[in-house]
Coordinates of C-alpha atoms and ligand atoms in Angstrom, one line a residue:
M1 CA -0.1 0.2 -0.1
K2 CA 1.2 3.5 -1.0
V3 CA 0.9 6.4 0.9
F4 CA 2.0 10.3 1.0
V5 CA 2.2 12.4 4.1
T6 CA 2.0 15.9 3.3
R7 CA 4.6 17.0 6.2
R8 CA 6.7 15.9 8.8
I9 CA 4.3 15.0 11.8
P10 CA 5.6 13.8 15.3
D11 CA 7.3 10.4 15.1
V12 CA 4.7 8.3 17.0
G13 CA 2.7 8.7 13.9
L14 CA 5.4 8.6 11.4
T15 CA 6.6 5.3 12.7
K16 CA 3.5 3.4 12.7
I17 CA 2.8 4.6 9.2
A18 CA 6.1 3.5 7.9
A19 CA 5.7 0.1 9.5
A20 CA 2.4 -0.4 7.7
A21 CA 2.6 1.1 4.3
E22 CA 5.1 2.5 1.5
M23 CA 5.7 6.3 2.8
D24 CA 6.4 9.0 0.8
L25 CA 6.8 11.8 3.0
W26 CA 7.0 15.8 2.1
E27 CA 9.9 16.9 4.1
D28 CA 9.8 20.7 3.4
R29 CA 8.6 23.1 6.1
L30 CA 6.0 24.7 3.5
P31 CA 3.3 22.9 1.9
P32 CA 3.5 20.8 -1.1
P33 CA 2.7 23.4 -4.2
R34 CA -0.9 22.1 -5.7
E35 CA 0.9 20.6 -8.9
E36 CA 3.3 18.6 -6.6
L37 CA 0.4 17.6 -4.3
L38 CA -1.4 16.2 -7.6
R39 CA 1.6 14.3 -8.7
R40 CA 2.7 13.0 -5.4
V41 CA -0.8 11.5 -4.6
V42 CA -1.2 9.5 -8.1
G43 CA -1.7 5.9 -7.1
C44 CA -1.7 6.2 -3.4
H45 CA -4.2 4.2 -1.2
G46 CA -4.1 6.7 1.5
V47 CA -3.0 10.3 2.2
L48 CA -2.3 12.2 5.3
T49 CA -3.0 15.8 4.8
L50 CA -2.9 19.2 6.8
L51 CA -5.4 21.8 6.7
T52 CA -3.1 23.7 4.2
E53 CA -4.1 21.0 1.6
T54 CA -7.4 21.2 -0.5
V55 CA -8.9 17.8 -0.9
D56 CA -11.7 17.8 -3.5
A57 CA -12.8 16.1 -6.7
E58 CA -9.5 17.2 -8.5
F59 CA -7.3 15.8 -5.9
F60 CA -9.6 12.7 -5.9
D61 CA -9.2 12.2 -9.7
A62 CA -5.5 12.8 -9.5
A63 CA -5.3 10.1 -7.0
G64 CA -7.0 7.4 -8.9
P65 CA -10.1 5.1 -8.0
Q66 CA -7.5 2.9 -5.5
L67 CA -7.7 6.0 -3.0
R68 CA -9.2 4.6 0.2
V69 CA -8.7 7.1 2.9
V70 CA -7.6 10.6 3.4
S71 CA -6.5 11.4 7.2
N72 CA -6.6 14.8 8.1
F73 CA -3.9 15.7 10.8
A74 CA -6.7 18.3 12.4
V75 CA -9.9 18.1 14.2
G76 CA -11.5 20.7 11.6
Y77 CA -12.0 19.1 8.1
N78 CA -13.1 22.5 5.9
N79 CA -10.5 21.8 3.6
I80 CA -11.7 18.4 2.7
D81 CA -15.0 18.0 0.1
V82 CA -16.4 15.1 2.7
A83 CA -19.4 14.6 0.3
E84 CA -17.4 14.1 -2.4
A85 CA -15.3 11.6 -0.7
R86 CA -18.3 9.9 0.5
R87 CA -19.5 9.7 -3.0
R88 CA -16.6 7.8 -3.9
G89 CA -16.4 5.5 -1.2
I90 CA -13.2 7.2 0.2
Q91 CA -13.0 7.6 4.2
V92 CA -12.2 10.6 5.9
G93 CA -10.4 10.7 9.5
H94 CA -10.0 13.6 11.6
T95 CA -8.1 14.1 15.5
P96 CA -10.5 15.2 17.9
G97 CA -10.4 15.3 21.8
V98 CA -6.6 15.3 22.1
L99 CA -6.2 19.0 21.4
T100 CA -9.3 20.2 23.4
D101 CA -7.3 21.2 26.4
A102 CA -4.5 22.9 24.5
T103 CA -7.0 24.8 22.4
A104 CA -9.1 26.0 25.4
D105 CA -5.9 27.4 27.0
M106 CA -4.9 29.2 23.9
A107 CA -8.7 30.8 23.8
V108 CA -8.2 31.7 27.5
T109 CA -4.8 33.0 27.0
L110 CA -5.8 35.3 24.3
M111 CA -8.8 36.4 26.4
L112 CA -6.2 37.4 29.0
A113 CA -3.7 39.0 26.5
A114 CA -6.3 40.9 24.8
A115 CA -8.0 42.1 28.0
R116 CA -4.9 43.0 29.5
R117 CA -3.4 44.7 26.6
I118 CA -0.2 42.2 27.1
V119 CA 1.3 42.5 23.5
E120 CA 0.8 46.1 23.6
S121 CA 2.7 46.4 26.8
V122 CA 5.4 44.3 25.9
D123 CA 5.9 46.2 22.9
D124 CA 6.4 49.4 24.6
V125 CA 9.0 47.8 26.7
R126 CA 11.1 46.5 24.0
A127 CA 10.8 50.0 22.3
G128 CA 11.9 51.7 25.3
K129 CA 8.5 53.5 26.0
W130 CA 8.1 52.3 29.5
L131 CA 8.4 56.0 31.2
T132 CA 7.0 55.3 34.5
W133 CA 4.1 53.6 36.8
E134 CA 1.1 55.1 35.5
P135 CA -2.2 55.3 37.3
L136 CA -4.2 55.6 33.9
G137 CA -1.7 53.6 31.9
Y138 CA -2.7 50.3 30.2
I139 CA -5.9 49.8 31.9
G140 CA -7.7 46.7 30.6
Q141 CA -10.7 44.7 31.2
D142 CA -11.3 42.3 34.2
L143 CA -12.8 38.6 33.9
V144 CA -14.0 38.0 37.4
G145 CA -17.7 37.8 37.6
R146 CA -18.1 39.0 33.9
T147 CA -20.2 37.3 31.0
L148 CA -18.6 34.8 28.5
G149 CA -20.3 34.1 25.1
I150 CA -19.3 30.9 23.6
V151 CA -20.5 30.4 19.8
G152 CA -20.1 26.6 19.3
M153 CA -20.6 24.8 22.5
G154 CA -18.9 21.5 21.5
R155 CA -15.9 20.1 23.2
I156 CA -13.4 23.0 23.0
G157 CA -16.1 25.7 24.0
T158 CA -17.2 23.8 26.9
A159 CA -13.6 23.4 28.0
V160 CA -13.3 27.3 27.6
A161 CA -16.4 27.4 29.5
R162 CA -15.5 25.6 32.1
R163 CA -12.1 27.1 32.9
C164 CA -13.9 30.7 33.1
R165 CA -16.6 29.6 35.1
F166 CA -14.6 27.5 37.8
G167 CA -11.4 30.0 37.3
W168 CA -13.1 33.6 37.4
N169 CA -16.6 32.7 38.3
M170 CA -17.9 33.9 34.8
K171 CA -21.3 33.6 33.7
I172 CA -21.6 31.6 30.6
L173 CA -23.8 31.7 27.5
Y174 CA -24.0 30.1 24.7
H175 CA -24.9 30.0 21.0
D176 CA -25.4 26.7 19.2
R177 CA -27.5 24.8 16.9
H178 CA -27.8 22.0 19.6
A179 CA -28.4 22.4 23.5
N180 CA -25.6 21.2 25.4
E181 CA -27.4 19.8 28.5
E182 CA -24.1 18.9 30.2
A183 CA -22.8 22.4 30.3
E184 CA -26.2 23.8 31.1
R185 CA -26.1 21.3 34.3
E186 CA -22.4 21.8 35.2
L187 CA -21.7 25.4 34.2
A188 CA -25.0 27.0 34.5
A189 CA -24.7 27.9 30.8
K190 CA -27.5 29.5 29.2
R191 CA -28.3 29.2 25.6
V192 CA -29.6 32.3 23.8
S193 CA -29.7 33.7 20.5
F194 CA -26.8 34.9 18.5
D195 CA -27.8 38.7 18.9
E196 CA -28.4 38.1 22.6
L197 CA -25.1 36.7 23.0
L198 CA -23.3 39.5 21.3
A199 CA -25.3 42.0 23.4
R200 CA -24.7 40.6 26.6
S201 CA -21.2 39.3 26.5
D202 CA -18.0 40.9 27.8
F203 CA -15.9 38.3 26.3
V204 CA -16.9 36.5 22.7
S205 CA -15.0 33.2 21.8
V206 CA -15.8 31.4 18.8
H207 CA -15.6 27.6 18.8
T208 CA -17.7 26.4 15.7
D209 CA -16.5 24.9 12.8
L210 CA -16.3 26.8 9.4
N211 CA -19.0 26.1 7.1
E212 CA -21.9 28.0 5.0
T213 CA -23.7 29.4 8.2
T214 CA -20.7 30.4 9.8
R215 CA -18.5 31.9 7.2
G216 CA -18.6 35.6 8.0
L217 CA -21.0 35.4 10.8
F218 CA -18.7 38.0 12.6
D219 CA -19.2 41.0 10.2
A220 CA -19.7 44.9 10.7
D221 CA -23.5 44.0 11.8
A222 CA -22.3 41.7 14.6
F223 CA -19.5 43.7 16.0
S224 CA -21.8 46.6 15.9
K225 CA -24.0 44.6 18.6
M226 CA -21.2 43.9 20.9
K227 CA -20.3 46.1 23.8
P228 CA -17.5 48.5 23.5
T229 CA -15.7 46.9 26.4
A230 CA -16.0 43.6 25.0
V231 CA -13.1 41.3 23.8
F232 CA -13.5 39.1 20.7
V233 CA -11.5 35.7 20.6
N234 CA -11.0 33.5 17.4
T235 CA -9.2 29.9 17.7
A236 CA -11.7 28.3 15.2
R237 CA -10.8 29.4 11.6
G238 CA -10.3 32.7 10.1
P239 CA -13.0 33.0 7.6
I240 CA -15.7 33.0 10.3
H241 CA -14.8 36.8 10.8
R242 CA -14.5 39.4 8.5
E243 CA -11.1 40.8 8.7
A244 CA -12.0 44.4 7.5
D245 CA -15.1 44.6 9.8
L246 CA -13.0 43.3 12.7
A247 CA -10.2 46.1 11.8
E248 CA -13.0 48.8 11.8
A249 CA -14.6 47.6 14.8
L250 CA -11.3 47.5 16.7
R251 CA -10.4 51.1 15.3
N252 CA -13.6 52.8 15.9
G253 CA -13.9 51.4 19.3
S254 CA -17.2 49.3 18.8
I255 CA -15.2 46.5 20.5
F256 CA -12.2 46.9 22.9
A257 CA -9.8 44.6 22.0
A258 CA -9.5 41.0 20.0
G259 CA -7.3 37.8 20.1
L260 CA -6.9 35.7 17.0
D261 CA -5.3 32.3 16.4
V262 CA -6.9 32.1 13.1
T263 CA -6.8 34.7 10.2
D264 CA -7.9 34.7 6.7
P265 CA -5.7 34.0 4.8
E266 CA -3.2 32.1 6.7
P267 CA -0.4 33.4 7.0
I268 CA -2.1 36.7 7.2
S269 CA -1.4 39.4 4.6
P270 CA 1.6 41.6 5.6
D271 CA -0.8 44.5 4.8
S272 CA -3.5 43.6 6.7
P273 CA -5.0 46.6 8.6
L274 CA -4.9 44.2 11.7
L275 CA -1.5 44.4 11.9
S276 CA -1.1 47.9 12.8
L277 CA -3.7 47.8 15.6
P278 CA -2.3 47.8 19.2
N279 CA -5.7 46.1 20.5
C280 CA -5.3 43.4 18.0
T281 CA -3.1 40.1 19.4
I282 CA -2.4 37.6 16.6
C283 CA -0.9 34.3 16.8
P284 CA 0.3 32.1 14.0
H285 CA -2.5 29.1 14.4
I286 CA -0.7 27.3 17.3
A287 CA -3.7 26.3 19.4
S288 CA -3.0 22.8 19.4
A289 CA 1.1 22.9 19.6
T290 CA 1.6 21.2 22.6
V291 CA 3.9 18.1 23.0
S292 CA 0.9 15.9 24.2
S293 CA -1.7 17.3 21.7
R294 CA 0.8 16.8 18.8
N295 CA 1.6 13.5 19.8
G296 CA -1.9 12.5 20.4
M297 CA -3.0 13.9 16.6
A298 CA 0.0 12.0 15.2
D299 CA -1.3 8.7 16.8
I300 CA -4.7 9.2 15.7
A301 CA -4.2 10.2 12.1
A302 CA -1.8 7.1 11.9
D303 CA -4.1 5.0 13.2
N304 CA -6.9 6.7 10.8
L305 CA -4.6 6.1 7.8
I306 CA -3.8 2.6 8.7
A307 CA -7.4 1.4 9.2
G308 CA -8.5 3.1 6.2
L309 CA -6.1 1.2 4.1
R310 CA -7.2 -2.0 5.6
G311 CA -10.8 -1.3 4.9
E312 CA -11.6 -1.2 8.5
P313 CA -13.7 1.3 10.4
L314 CA -11.5 4.3 11.4
R315 CA -10.6 5.3 14.9
C316 CA -12.2 9.0 14.5
P317 CA -14.2 9.2 11.2
V318 CA -15.5 12.8 10.6
P319 CA -19.1 12.8 11.5
Ligands
GLV1 C1 -6.5 23.1 13.9 O1 -6.9 24.0 13.5 C2 -7.2 22.0 13.7 O2 -8.4 22.0 13.2 O3 -6.9 20.8 14.6

């Protein structure tokens, strides 16, 4: 069986894959260019992809009819046309669970960093602009007792809510297609409409997947309904917020600050207006970048790939 792995992942995964199949590994730090990707998948029975690879009909055509499985090294799978894969009988796997805590920690880190103006302060220290202890300098927002609005109350949203409920005694609102009874019981979380969440939350954190109903969900209209003291955090997918609208909301004070681990495009364009805003903290999509998360992702992704090659059910198929 022949497989293509589109980037070096932790050894725990590579070792398993190499023992089970003939592995072609893309060693560069950057993703394979599209042409190269389509060339390398020809004749493969399995492919391990990252969210940087678009897996669509063209990809499946290039690979050929023997392709059995695509194993995504990510919990999100918006880069994959899952319906098209299903039509062709190709299994698709992802890596849920093992990155929940790391991603929730990242969302809370961004909430704190944005609320307490950490990057702006550090930049000033580095630039020699720390003049004195200022009673009115660098004043940020408190977390204790404030209201957190979670958009997408799945595994990660619930983990963020739990941290905020038990760490800072925050009130939890959430917006989701489905009720999360466990979160309602354990965290006194209250399910509300999107507009009510925007109007009442002091912190809004996004944990939904990217799909046609969430693309552009945070636009000028949404930001205008938030509090001027609110902090917006997105650790899910960049296209869920509209960059130009977010930049305008941050510039004109319709919200206080933002913390982003995701942008659109990625990497962020060097002329993005967000880069020059002191109240916008941006990280390079690192939420799952911890030892246990990345090893766990490698282990699941390898197991998914190998099961798919064998025609067995995957350890973690996409829902
Ligand atoms: C990363 O963004 C992932 O979906 O795992």
